[in-house]
Coordinates of C-alpha atoms in Angstrom, one line a residue:
M1 CA 131.5 153.2 201.8
I2 CA 133.0 155.5 204.5
N3 CA 130.2 154.6 206.8
Y4 CA 130.9 150.9 206.5
L5 CA 134.6 151.6 207.0
I6 CA 134.0 153.5 210.3
T7 CA 131.5 150.9 211.5
G8 CA 134.1 148.2 210.7
I9 CA 136.8 150.0 212.6
S10 CA 134.4 150.4 215.6
L11 CA 133.5 146.7 215.6
G12 CA 137.2 145.8 215.1
S13 CA 138.2 148.0 218.0
I14 CA 135.9 145.9 220.3
Y15 CA 137.5 142.8 218.9
A16 CA 140.9 144.3 219.5
I17 CA 140.2 145.1 223.1
I18 CA 139.1 141.5 223.7
A19 CA 142.0 140.2 221.7
L20 CA 144.4 142.1 223.9
G21 CA 143.3 140.0 226.8
Y22 CA 143.8 136.8 224.8
T23 CA 147.2 137.8 223.6
M24 CA 148.5 138.9 227.0
V25 CA 147.4 135.6 228.7
Y26 CA 148.8 133.5 225.9
G27 CA 152.0 135.6 225.6
I28 CA 152.8 135.3 229.4
A29 CA 151.0 132.1 230.6
K30 CA 151.2 130.2 227.3
M31 CA 147.6 129.2 227.5
L32 CA 144.4 129.9 225.7
N33 CA 141.6 131.1 228.0
F34 CA 138.5 130.3 226.0
A35 CA 136.4 131.5 229.0
H36 CA 137.5 135.0 228.1
G37 CA 134.4 135.6 225.9
D38 CA 132.1 134.8 228.8
V39 CA 133.9 137.4 231.0
I40 CA 132.7 139.9 228.4
M41 CA 129.1 138.7 229.1
V42 CA 129.6 139.1 232.8
G43 CA 130.8 142.6 232.4
G44 CA 127.7 143.5 230.3
Y45 CA 125.4 142.1 232.9
M46 CA 127.2 143.9 235.8
S47 CA 126.8 147.2 234.0
F48 CA 123.2 146.4 233.1
C49 CA 122.3 145.5 236.7
A50 CA 124.0 148.6 238.1
T51 CA 122.1 151.0 235.8
A52 CA 118.8 149.2 235.4
Y53 CA 118.3 147.7 238.9
L54 CA 120.4 149.9 241.2
G55 CA 119.9 153.2 239.4
W56 CA 123.6 153.9 239.3
S57 CA 125.2 156.2 236.7
P58 CA 126.7 154.6 233.5
F59 CA 130.2 155.4 234.9
M60 CA 129.5 153.5 238.1
G61 CA 128.1 150.7 236.0
I62 CA 131.4 150.5 234.0
L63 CA 133.4 150.7 237.2
L64 CA 131.4 147.8 238.8
A65 CA 131.9 145.7 235.6
I66 CA 135.6 146.2 235.7
V67 CA 136.0 145.4 239.4
V68 CA 133.8 142.3 239.2
C69 CA 135.4 141.0 236.0
T70 CA 138.9 141.7 237.3
A71 CA 138.2 139.7 240.5
L72 CA 136.5 137.0 238.4
G73 CA 139.6 136.6 236.3
V74 CA 141.9 136.2 239.3
V75 CA 139.5 133.7 240.9
V76 CA 139.2 131.6 237.7
E77 CA 143.0 131.6 237.3
R78 CA 143.6 130.6 240.9
L79 CA 140.9 127.9 241.1
A80 CA 140.9 126.5 237.5
Y81 CA 144.2 127.2 235.8
K82 CA 146.9 127.5 238.6
P83 CA 146.6 123.7 239.5
L84 CA 147.2 122.9 235.8
R85 CA 150.3 125.0 235.5
N86 CA 152.5 122.0 234.5
A87 CA 149.6 120.0 232.9
P88 CA 149.4 119.1 229.2
A89 CA 147.9 121.8 227.0
L90 CA 144.9 119.7 226.2
A91 CA 143.9 119.5 229.9
V92 CA 144.1 123.3 230.2
L93 CA 142.1 123.7 227.0
I94 CA 139.3 121.4 228.2
T95 CA 139.3 123.2 231.6
A96 CA 138.9 126.6 229.8
I97 CA 135.9 125.2 227.8
G98 CA 134.4 123.9 231.1
V99 CA 134.8 127.3 232.8
S100 CA 133.1 128.9 229.7
Y101 CA 130.1 126.7 230.0
F102 CA 130.0 127.2 233.8
L103 CA 129.8 131.0 233.4
Q104 CA 127.2 130.7 230.7
N105 CA 124.9 128.4 232.8
A106 CA 125.4 130.5 235.9
A107 CA 124.3 133.6 233.9
L108 CA 121.3 131.5 232.6
L109 CA 120.3 130.7 236.2
L110 CA 120.7 134.3 237.4
W111 CA 119.2 136.2 234.5
T112 CA 117.3 133.6 232.5
S113 CA 117.5 133.3 228.7
N114 CA 115.3 136.4 228.0
P115 CA 117.3 139.1 226.2
K116 CA 117.9 142.2 228.2
T117 CA 117.8 145.6 226.4
F118 CA 121.1 147.4 227.2
T119 CA 121.1 151.2 227.4
S120 CA 124.2 152.7 225.7
V121 CA 126.6 154.1 228.3
V122 CA 127.6 157.0 226.0
G123 CA 124.1 158.1 224.9
D124 CA 122.4 157.9 221.5
G125 CA 123.7 161.0 219.9
S126 CA 126.1 161.3 217.0
V127 CA 128.9 163.5 215.7
Q128 CA 128.3 165.3 212.4
L129 CA 131.3 165.3 210.0
G130 CA 130.1 166.7 206.6
T131 CA 127.5 164.3 205.4
L132 CA 128.6 161.6 207.8
Q133 CA 126.8 160.9 211.1
I134 CA 129.1 158.9 213.5
P135 CA 127.4 157.6 216.7
Y136 CA 129.0 158.5 220.0
V137 CA 129.5 154.9 220.8
T138 CA 131.6 154.4 217.6
V139 CA 133.9 157.4 218.4
V140 CA 134.3 156.3 222.1
T141 CA 135.0 152.7 221.1
I142 CA 137.8 153.7 218.7
L143 CA 139.3 156.2 221.2
V144 CA 139.2 153.7 224.1
C145 CA 140.9 151.0 221.9
L146 CA 143.7 153.4 221.0
I147 CA 144.2 154.5 224.7
I148 CA 144.2 150.9 225.9
M149 CA 146.8 149.8 223.3
I150 CA 149.1 152.7 224.1
G151 CA 148.7 152.2 227.8
L152 CA 149.4 148.5 227.6
T153 CA 152.4 149.1 225.4
L154 CA 153.8 151.6 227.9
F155 CA 153.0 149.4 230.8
T156 CA 154.8 146.3 229.5
N157 CA 157.8 148.3 228.3
K158 CA 158.3 150.9 231.0
T159 CA 157.1 149.4 234.3
K160 CA 158.7 146.9 236.7
M161 CA 155.6 144.6 236.5
G162 CA 155.7 144.9 232.7
T163 CA 159.3 143.8 232.7
A164 CA 158.4 140.9 235.0
M165 CA 155.7 139.9 232.5
R166 CA 158.1 140.0 229.6
A167 CA 160.6 137.9 231.6
V168 CA 157.9 135.3 232.5
S169 CA 156.9 135.2 228.8
E170 CA 160.5 134.5 227.7
D171 CA 161.3 131.8 230.4
K172 CA 159.3 131.1 233.5
G173 CA 162.2 129.1 235.1
A174 CA 164.8 131.8 234.6
A175 CA 162.4 134.5 235.7
Q176 CA 161.8 132.6 239.0
L177 CA 165.5 132.3 239.5
M178 CA 165.8 136.1 239.2
G179 CA 163.3 136.5 242.0
I180 CA 160.1 137.1 240.0
N181 CA 157.0 135.7 241.5
V182 CA 155.6 133.8 238.5
N183 CA 152.2 133.0 240.0
T184 CA 151.6 136.6 241.0
T185 CA 152.6 137.8 237.6
I186 CA 150.2 135.4 235.8
S187 CA 147.4 136.4 238.2
I188 CA 147.9 140.1 237.4
T189 CA 147.9 139.3 233.7
F190 CA 144.5 137.5 234.1
A191 CA 143.3 140.5 236.1
I192 CA 144.3 143.0 233.4
G193 CA 142.8 140.8 230.6
S194 CA 139.5 140.4 232.5
G195 CA 139.3 144.1 233.2
L196 CA 139.7 144.7 229.5
A197 CA 137.0 142.2 228.8
A198 CA 134.6 144.1 231.0
I199 CA 135.3 147.3 229.0
A200 CA 134.8 145.4 225.8
G201 CA 131.5 143.9 227.1
V202 CA 130.1 147.4 228.0
L203 CA 131.1 148.8 224.6
L204 CA 129.8 145.8 222.7
C205 CA 126.4 145.9 224.5
S206 CA 126.3 149.7 223.9
A207 CA 126.7 149.2 220.1
Y208 CA 124.5 146.0 219.9
P209 CA 122.1 146.4 222.8
M210 CA 120.7 142.9 223.2
L211 CA 122.3 141.1 226.2
T212 CA 122.0 137.3 226.8
P213 CA 124.0 134.6 228.6
T214 CA 125.7 133.7 225.2
T215 CA 126.5 137.3 224.2
G216 CA 130.2 136.9 224.6
S217 CA 130.6 133.6 222.8
M218 CA 130.9 134.6 219.1
P219 CA 132.8 137.9 219.9
G220 CA 135.1 135.9 222.0
I221 CA 135.8 133.5 219.2
K222 CA 136.3 136.3 216.7
A223 CA 138.6 138.1 219.0
F224 CA 140.7 135.0 219.4
T225 CA 140.7 134.8 215.6
A226 CA 141.9 138.5 215.6
A227 CA 144.7 137.7 218.0
V228 CA 145.9 134.9 215.8
F229 CA 145.4 137.0 212.7
G230 CA 147.5 139.8 214.0
G231 CA 150.1 137.5 215.7
I232 CA 149.1 136.1 219.1
G233 CA 151.4 137.5 221.8
S234 CA 151.8 140.8 220.1
I235 CA 149.9 143.8 221.5
P236 CA 150.0 145.9 218.2
G237 CA 149.2 142.6 216.4
A238 CA 146.0 142.1 218.5
M239 CA 144.9 145.6 217.6
L240 CA 145.7 145.3 213.9
G241 CA 144.1 141.9 213.7
G242 CA 140.9 143.1 215.5
I243 CA 140.4 146.2 213.3
L244 CA 141.1 144.3 210.1
L245 CA 138.7 141.6 211.1
G246 CA 136.0 144.1 212.0
I247 CA 136.4 145.8 208.6
I248 CA 136.3 142.5 206.7
E249 CA 133.1 141.4 208.6
I250 CA 131.2 144.7 207.9
F251 CA 132.2 144.9 204.3
S252 CA 131.3 141.2 203.8
K253 CA 127.8 141.8 205.3
A254 CA 127.4 144.9 203.1
Y255 CA 128.6 143.7 199.8
I256 CA 128.6 139.9 199.8
S257 CA 126.2 138.2 202.2
M258 CA 125.0 138.6 205.8
E259 CA 124.9 134.8 206.2
L260 CA 128.4 134.2 204.8
S261 CA 130.2 137.1 206.6
D262 CA 131.4 134.9 209.5
A263 CA 132.6 132.2 207.0
I264 CA 134.5 134.9 205.0
V265 CA 136.2 136.2 208.2
F266 CA 137.4 132.7 209.1
A267 CA 138.4 131.9 205.5
V268 CA 140.6 135.1 205.5
L269 CA 142.3 133.9 208.7
I270 CA 143.0 130.5 207.1
I271 CA 144.6 132.1 204.1
V272 CA 146.7 134.5 206.2
L273 CA 148.0 131.5 208.4
L274 CA 148.8 129.5 205.3
V275 CA 150.9 132.4 204.0
K276 CA 152.3 133.6 207.4
P277 CA 151.6 131.1 210.2
S278 CA 152.8 133.4 212.9
G279 CA 150.2 136.1 212.0
L280 CA 150.7 139.5 210.5
L281 CA 153.0 140.9 213.3
G282 CA 153.9 137.7 215.0
K283 CA 157.4 136.4 215.3
S284 CA 158.4 132.9 214.3
V285 CA 160.1 131.2 217.3
R286 CA 162.6 128.4 216.8
E287 CA 161.9 125.6 219.2
K288 CA 165.0 124.6 221.2
V289 CA 165.9 120.9 221.3

C-alpha cells in the first residue's frame, strides 16, 4: 500500500513538472501547447546521446537536455506561435498538433523507431526506510518537483520578470501600455516551460527506461489532464493535479486493472470538471462583455 502511494507520488511528480509548463504557457499566453509532450521526448534523447554516444556525465547530459529544449521552446514559439498571436484559438491548436507531429517524425528520422535503453541519471540504488525500499529516482523526482514548484512560485511573485508575466496574464494590452515587452515575456515563458519539460523527460526516462519518438505523447496528455484537474493557470494546482493523477493511476493499475487505468484517470477528470469546472485550485473568471 505505502509502496504504491510512494510510486504514485513519484509518477505524479513527473506529471506535475510537465503540467507546470502547460499551466505557465496557458496562464500567460492563453494557448495550449500540445507539442509540449514531444519536448519531453527531445530532452530524453539529448540526455541519452550525451551519455551513450559522447560519454558525458549524467549531469552534463541533463544540462545539454535543458539547453537544447529551452532553445527549442523559444524557436517553436517564434516560428510557429508568434505569427498566430491574434489568430483564432482553433488555428493555434491545429498548429500545436502540427508541431507535435513534426517533432515526432524528426525524432523518427534521427533515431529510428527502435527503443533506446535509457540509463538512470541517479543510479539504481535505493533508500531503506524500515521495510520499505525507495529507489533513488523516486526520491530525486519528488524533491525536484518540490524545488521547482517553490522556485517558480517565488519567481512569479518576487521578481520583475515574474511580475511582468502576471501582468501579461491579466491583460496583454494594458501590460504593453505599461512598457512590458509582451513578445519577450511570452518567449521567456516558453523557454522556462521547455526547460522544465527537459528535466521531466530525463526523470521519466530514468524511471521508465525505454525511449522512443512517441515517449512524450501519453505523459504529455496526462500532464495536460493534471493541469486541468488542478486548475490550469495555477502553479500549486498543477502540482496537486499531477500528484493526485499519479496516485490514481498507480492505485488503478494495482487494484483494478492495468488496461483500464488510463480510462479511470480520465473518468476522474470528467467527474471533477462536472463538479468544479475550473479545477481543484482554479478560479472561475467572469467574462467581461
